[in-house]
Coordinates of C-alpha atoms and ligand atoms in Angstrom, one line a residue:
X948 CA 0.2 0.1 0.1
X949 CA 1.4 3.6 -0.9
X950 CA 1.2 6.2 1.5
X951 CA -0.5 9.3 0.5
X952 CA 1.8 12.5 1.1
X953 CA 1.3 16.3 0.7
X954 CA 4.3 18.6 0.3
X955 CA 3.3 22.2 0.6
X956 CA 5.6 24.4 -1.6
X957 CA 6.6 21.1 -3.0
X958 CA 7.5 22.2 -6.6
X959 CA 10.5 24.3 -6.1
X960 CA 13.8 24.5 -3.8
X961 CA 13.5 22.0 -0.7
X962 CA 10.0 21.0 -1.3
X963 CA 10.9 19.9 -4.7
X964 CA 13.6 17.8 -3.5
X965 CA 11.2 16.4 -0.8
X966 CA 8.6 15.6 -3.3
X967 CA 11.0 13.9 -5.5
X968 CA 12.7 11.8 -2.7
X969 CA 9.5 10.5 -1.2
X970 CA 8.0 9.5 -4.8
X971 CA 11.5 7.5 -5.2
X972 CA 10.4 5.9 -2.1
X973 CA 7.3 4.9 -3.1
X974 CA 4.7 7.7 -1.8
X975 CA 2.2 9.0 -3.8
X976 CA 2.7 12.4 -3.5
X977 CA 1.0 15.6 -4.1
X978 CA 3.2 18.7 -4.7
X979 CA 1.0 21.8 -3.6
X980 CA 2.3 25.3 -4.9
X981 CA 1.3 28.7 -4.6
X982 CA 1.9 30.8 -7.4
X983 CA 4.6 29.7 -10.0
X984 CA 2.4 28.1 -12.5
X985 CA 5.5 28.0 -15.1
X986 CA 7.7 26.2 -12.8
X987 CA 4.9 23.9 -11.4
X988 CA 4.2 22.7 -14.9
X989 CA 7.7 22.2 -15.6
X990 CA 8.0 20.2 -12.3
X991 CA 5.3 17.8 -13.2
X992 CA 6.4 17.4 -16.8
X993 CA 9.9 16.3 -15.4
X994 CA 8.6 14.3 -12.3
X995 CA 5.4 12.9 -13.0
X996 CA 4.1 14.4 -9.8
X997 CA 0.9 16.2 -10.0
X998 CA 0.9 19.8 -8.6
X999 CA -1.9 21.5 -6.9
X1000 CA -2.3 25.3 -6.9
X1001 CA -3.7 26.6 -3.5
X1002 CA -2.8 29.5 -0.9
X1003 CA -1.5 27.8 2.1
X1004 CA -2.0 31.0 4.3
X1005 CA -6.0 30.7 3.3
X1006 CA -7.8 28.2 5.8
X1007 CA -10.7 27.1 3.5
X1008 CA -8.3 26.8 0.4
X1009 CA -6.3 24.3 2.5
X1010 CA -9.7 22.6 3.3
X1011 CA -10.4 22.3 -0.7
X1012 CA -7.0 21.6 -1.5
X1013 CA -6.9 18.5 0.9
X1014 CA -10.4 17.4 -0.3
X1015 CA -9.3 17.4 -3.9
X1016 CA -6.1 15.4 -3.4
X1017 CA -7.9 12.9 -1.4
X1018 CA -10.4 12.7 -4.3
X1019 CA -7.5 12.0 -6.6
X1020 CA -4.9 9.7 -4.5
X1021 CA -6.7 8.8 -1.6
X1022 CA -6.4 9.7 2.4
X1023 CA -3.8 11.8 3.3
X1024 CA -1.0 9.8 5.5
X1025 CA 1.8 12.4 5.3
X1026 CA 2.0 16.2 5.5
X1027 CA 5.0 18.1 5.0
X1028 CA 4.7 21.8 5.9
X1029 CA 7.5 23.2 4.0
X1030 CA 6.0 26.3 2.1
X1031 CA 7.5 29.6 3.1
X1032 CA 8.5 33.2 2.1
X1033 CA 11.0 35.7 3.2
X1034 CA 10.1 39.4 3.4
X1035 CA 13.3 40.3 5.3
X1036 CA 14.3 43.7 6.5
X1037 CA 14.9 45.6 10.0
X1038 CA 12.0 46.2 12.0
X1039 CA 12.3 49.8 11.8
X1040 CA 11.7 49.4 8.0
X1041 CA 9.1 46.6 7.9
X1042 CA 5.5 47.3 7.3
X1043 CA 2.8 45.6 8.7
X1044 CA 2.0 43.6 5.3
X1045 CA 5.6 42.0 5.8
X1046 CA 5.0 40.7 9.1
X1047 CA 1.5 39.4 8.5
X1048 CA 2.3 37.6 5.3
X1049 CA 5.4 35.7 6.7
X1050 CA 3.5 34.7 9.8
X1051 CA 0.2 33.7 8.0
X1052 CA 2.2 31.7 5.1
X1053 CA 4.9 30.3 7.3
X1054 CA 2.9 29.5 10.5
X1055 CA -0.8 30.0 9.9
X1056 CA -0.1 27.3 7.0
X1057 CA 0.7 24.8 9.8
X1058 CA -2.1 25.3 11.4
X1059 CA -4.4 25.1 8.3
X1060 CA -2.9 22.1 7.0
X1061 CA -3.0 20.0 10.1
X1062 CA -6.6 21.1 10.7
X1063 CA -7.5 19.8 7.3
X1064 CA -5.7 16.4 7.7
X1065 CA -5.7 15.5 11.5
X1066 CA -9.2 14.3 11.8
X1067 CA -8.3 11.7 9.1
X1068 CA -5.2 10.4 10.5
X1069 CA -6.6 10.1 14.1
X1070 CA -9.3 8.2 12.8
X1071 CA -7.1 5.6 10.7
X1072 CA -4.7 5.7 13.6
X1073 CA -1.7 6.7 11.6
X1074 CA -0.3 10.1 10.4
X1075 CA 3.3 11.4 9.9
X1076 CA 3.8 15.4 10.0
X1077 CA 6.8 17.1 9.4
X1078 CA 7.0 20.9 9.7
X1079 CA 10.1 22.6 8.2
X1080 CA 11.2 25.3 10.5
X1081 CA 14.8 26.9 10.5
X1082 CA 18.1 27.6 11.9
X1083 CA 16.8 31.1 12.3
X1084 CA 13.7 30.0 14.3
X1085 CA 16.3 28.5 16.7
X1086 CA 18.9 31.1 16.7
X1087 CA 17.1 34.5 15.4
X1088 CA 18.4 36.3 12.6
X1089 CA 19.4 40.0 11.9
X1090 CA 16.5 41.2 9.5
X1091 CA 14.1 38.5 10.3
X1092 CA 11.8 39.4 13.2
X1093 CA 9.1 38.0 11.0
X1094 CA 10.5 34.8 9.7
X1095 CA 12.2 33.9 13.0
X1096 CA 9.0 34.5 15.0
X1097 CA 7.1 32.5 12.4
X1098 CA 9.8 29.6 12.3
X1099 CA 10.2 29.6 16.0
X1100 CA 6.4 29.3 16.2
X1101 CA 6.7 26.3 14.1
X1102 CA 9.1 24.8 16.6
X1103 CA 6.6 25.4 19.5
X1104 CA 3.3 24.1 17.3
X1105 CA 5.4 20.9 16.8
X1106 CA 5.9 20.0 20.3
X1107 CA 2.3 20.6 21.3
X1108 CA 0.7 18.9 18.4
X1109 CA 3.0 15.9 19.0
X1110 CA 1.6 15.3 22.3
X1111 CA -1.8 15.5 20.9
X1112 CA -1.0 12.9 18.4
X1113 CA 0.9 10.6 20.1
X1114 CA -1.7 8.3 21.2
X1115 CA -3.2 8.0 17.9
X1116 CA 0.1 7.1 16.1
X1117 CA 0.4 10.5 14.5
X1118 CA 4.1 11.7 14.9
X1119 CA 4.9 15.5 14.6
X1120 CA 8.4 16.6 14.1
X1121 CA 10.3 19.5 12.7
X1122 CA 13.4 20.0 10.8
X1123 CA 15.5 23.2 10.9
X1124 CA 17.4 23.5 7.9
X1125 CA 20.4 25.6 8.1
X1126 CA 21.4 27.8 4.8
X1127 CA 20.7 25.7 1.9
X1128 CA 21.4 26.2 -1.8
X1129 CA 17.9 27.3 -3.2
X1130 CA 16.4 30.7 -4.7
X1131 CA 15.3 31.9 -1.3
X1132 CA 18.9 31.8 0.1
X1133 CA 20.2 33.1 -3.6
X1134 CA 18.2 36.2 -2.7
X1135 CA 20.3 37.2 0.2
X1136 CA 22.8 40.1 -0.9
X1137 CA 25.9 38.3 -1.9
X1138 CA 28.0 40.2 0.6
X1139 CA 25.9 39.2 3.4
X1140 CA 25.7 35.8 2.3
X1141 CA 29.4 35.2 1.9
X1142 CA 29.7 36.1 5.7
X1143 CA 27.0 33.8 6.6
X1144 CA 28.8 30.9 4.9
X1145 CA 32.0 31.8 6.4
X1146 CA 30.4 30.5 9.7
X1147 CA 29.2 27.4 8.5
X1148 CA 31.7 24.8 9.8
X1149 CA 31.2 22.1 7.1
X1150 CA 32.2 24.9 4.6
X1151 CA 29.1 25.2 2.3
X1152 CA 25.6 25.7 1.5
X1153 CA 23.3 22.8 2.1
X1154 CA 21.7 20.9 -0.8
X1155 CA 17.9 20.3 -0.8
X1156 CA 18.2 16.8 -1.1
X1157 CA 19.9 16.8 2.4
X1158 CA 16.9 18.0 4.1
X1159 CA 14.6 15.6 2.0
X1160 CA 16.7 12.8 3.5
X1161 CA 15.6 13.9 7.0
X1162 CA 11.9 14.0 5.9
X1163 CA 11.8 10.7 4.5
X1164 CA 13.4 9.2 7.9
X1165 CA 10.9 11.1 10.0
X1166 CA 7.9 9.8 7.8
X1167 CA 8.6 6.4 7.8
X1168 CA 6.4 3.8 9.2
X1169 CA 9.0 2.5 11.5
X1170 CA 9.5 5.9 13.0
X1171 CA 6.9 5.7 15.2
X1172 CA 8.5 6.6 18.2
X1173 CA 10.4 9.7 17.1
X1174 CA 7.8 12.6 17.9
X1175 CA 8.2 16.1 18.9
X1176 CA 11.6 16.2 17.9
X1177 CA 13.5 18.8 15.9
X1178 CA 16.3 17.7 13.4
X1179 CA 18.7 20.2 12.7
X1180 CA 20.4 20.0 9.3
X1181 CA 22.6 22.9 9.3
X1182 CA 26.5 21.7 8.6
X1183 CA 27.2 22.8 12.1
X1184 CA 26.4 26.4 12.1
X1185 CA 24.2 26.1 15.0
X1186 CA 24.1 23.4 17.7
X1187 CA 21.0 23.7 19.5
Ligands
CAA2113 N1 24.4 41.8 12.9 C1 24.8 42.9 13.2 N2 24.6 43.9 12.3 C2 24.4 43.6 10.9 C3 24.1 42.5 10.6 C4 24.0 41.4 11.7 N3 23.9 40.2 11.2 N4 23.6 42.6 9.4 C5 23.8 43.8 8.8 N5 24.2 44.5 9.9 C6 24.4 45.8 9.8 C7 25.3 46.5 8.9 O1 26.6 46.1 9.1 C8 24.9 47.5 8.6 O2 25.5 48.5 9.6 P1 26.1 50.0 9.1 O3 25.1 50.7 8.4 O4 26.7 50.5 10.4 O5 27.5 49.7 8.1 C9 23.4 47.8 8.8 O6 23.2 46.6 9.9 C10 22.4 47.8 7.6 O7 22.7 46.5 7.1 P2 22.6 46.3 5.3 O8 23.2 47.1 4.6 O9 22.8 44.9 5.2 O10 20.9 46.9 5.5 P3 19.8 46.9 4.6 O11 18.6 47.7 5.2 O12 20.4 47.0 3.2 O13 19.4 45.3 4.7 C11 18.6 43.2 5.4 C12 19.3 44.7 5.7 C13 17.7 43.0 4.3 C14 18.4 42.4 6.6 C15 20.1 42.6 4.8 O14 21.2 42.9 5.7 C16 19.9 41.1 4.7 O15 19.0 40.6 3.8 N6 20.4 40.1 5.8 C17 20.2 38.6 5.5 C18 19.1 38.1 6.3 C19 19.0 36.6 6.0 O16 20.0 35.9 6.4 N7 17.9 36.2 5.6 C20 17.8 34.9 5.4 C21 17.1 34.4 4.1 S1 17.3 32.6 3.8 C22 16.4 32.2 4.9 O17 15.6 32.8 5.8 C23 16.2 30.6 4.9 C24 16.6 30.1 6.3 O18 15.4 29.5 6.9 C25 18.0 30.1 6.5

């Protein structure tokens, strides 16, 4: 029996690597995306993984999106809350929209997606939820009060929901990636990024596939005793 997995933000960056690796491991994968139709079409053509467009910051859209995936692929066993955005800037220059968009997209989405899937997981006595946090939610980062707050919130959300899910074989874990070689990190100004990379003991940016490996470990059927944990994958940049 193939398990059904939804990966939010699953057509690009870290999410793409997660979608592809889960498919390689035999999961039936639905890759959600928010806006980039062209990238999503190219992703589906290349990987054969269906892409589903909805805004994860919208509660009703998540319920509708999950219903559509379930109609197409079957009940959802695995949710990877990966979708995320940055709107970096120091707080004295940050408008309220940049705060709210990041909180709603990065953290609100975890509630929206888990709310839409948790009852089914509980009824079937199986579920695997992985929330993608960040080193910057653990350690903070200059210019990211919005992002650090949302990602830090994800780590608290994970530990609370892990306690609720435990008796129903629904595990909930987080991964805290460091700086990974994606478009998001490429958008950091080059001189700033150089200084950051200089502080990574492994001496390079991470690869998206190195996060996907962690996800595959956490969602496995035989990972039922791993819950409420945070797996840091950051090249040794922050040991938490
Ligand atoms: N600590 C202390 N001071 C800092 C600093 C830091 N980390 N970074 C910058 N500053 C200082 C600068 O030295 C500068 O001071 P002076 O004016 O005295 O020289 C001042 O702050 C302004 O710096 P900038 O010129 O960079 O300011 P800016 O307004 O042009 O840009 C910024 C500010 C947008 C926050 C920019 O610094 C930036 O993009 N920083 C990177 C933020 C970052 O790491 N984002 C991660 C994105 S990837 C991601 O989030 C994925 C993940 O999960 C890891």
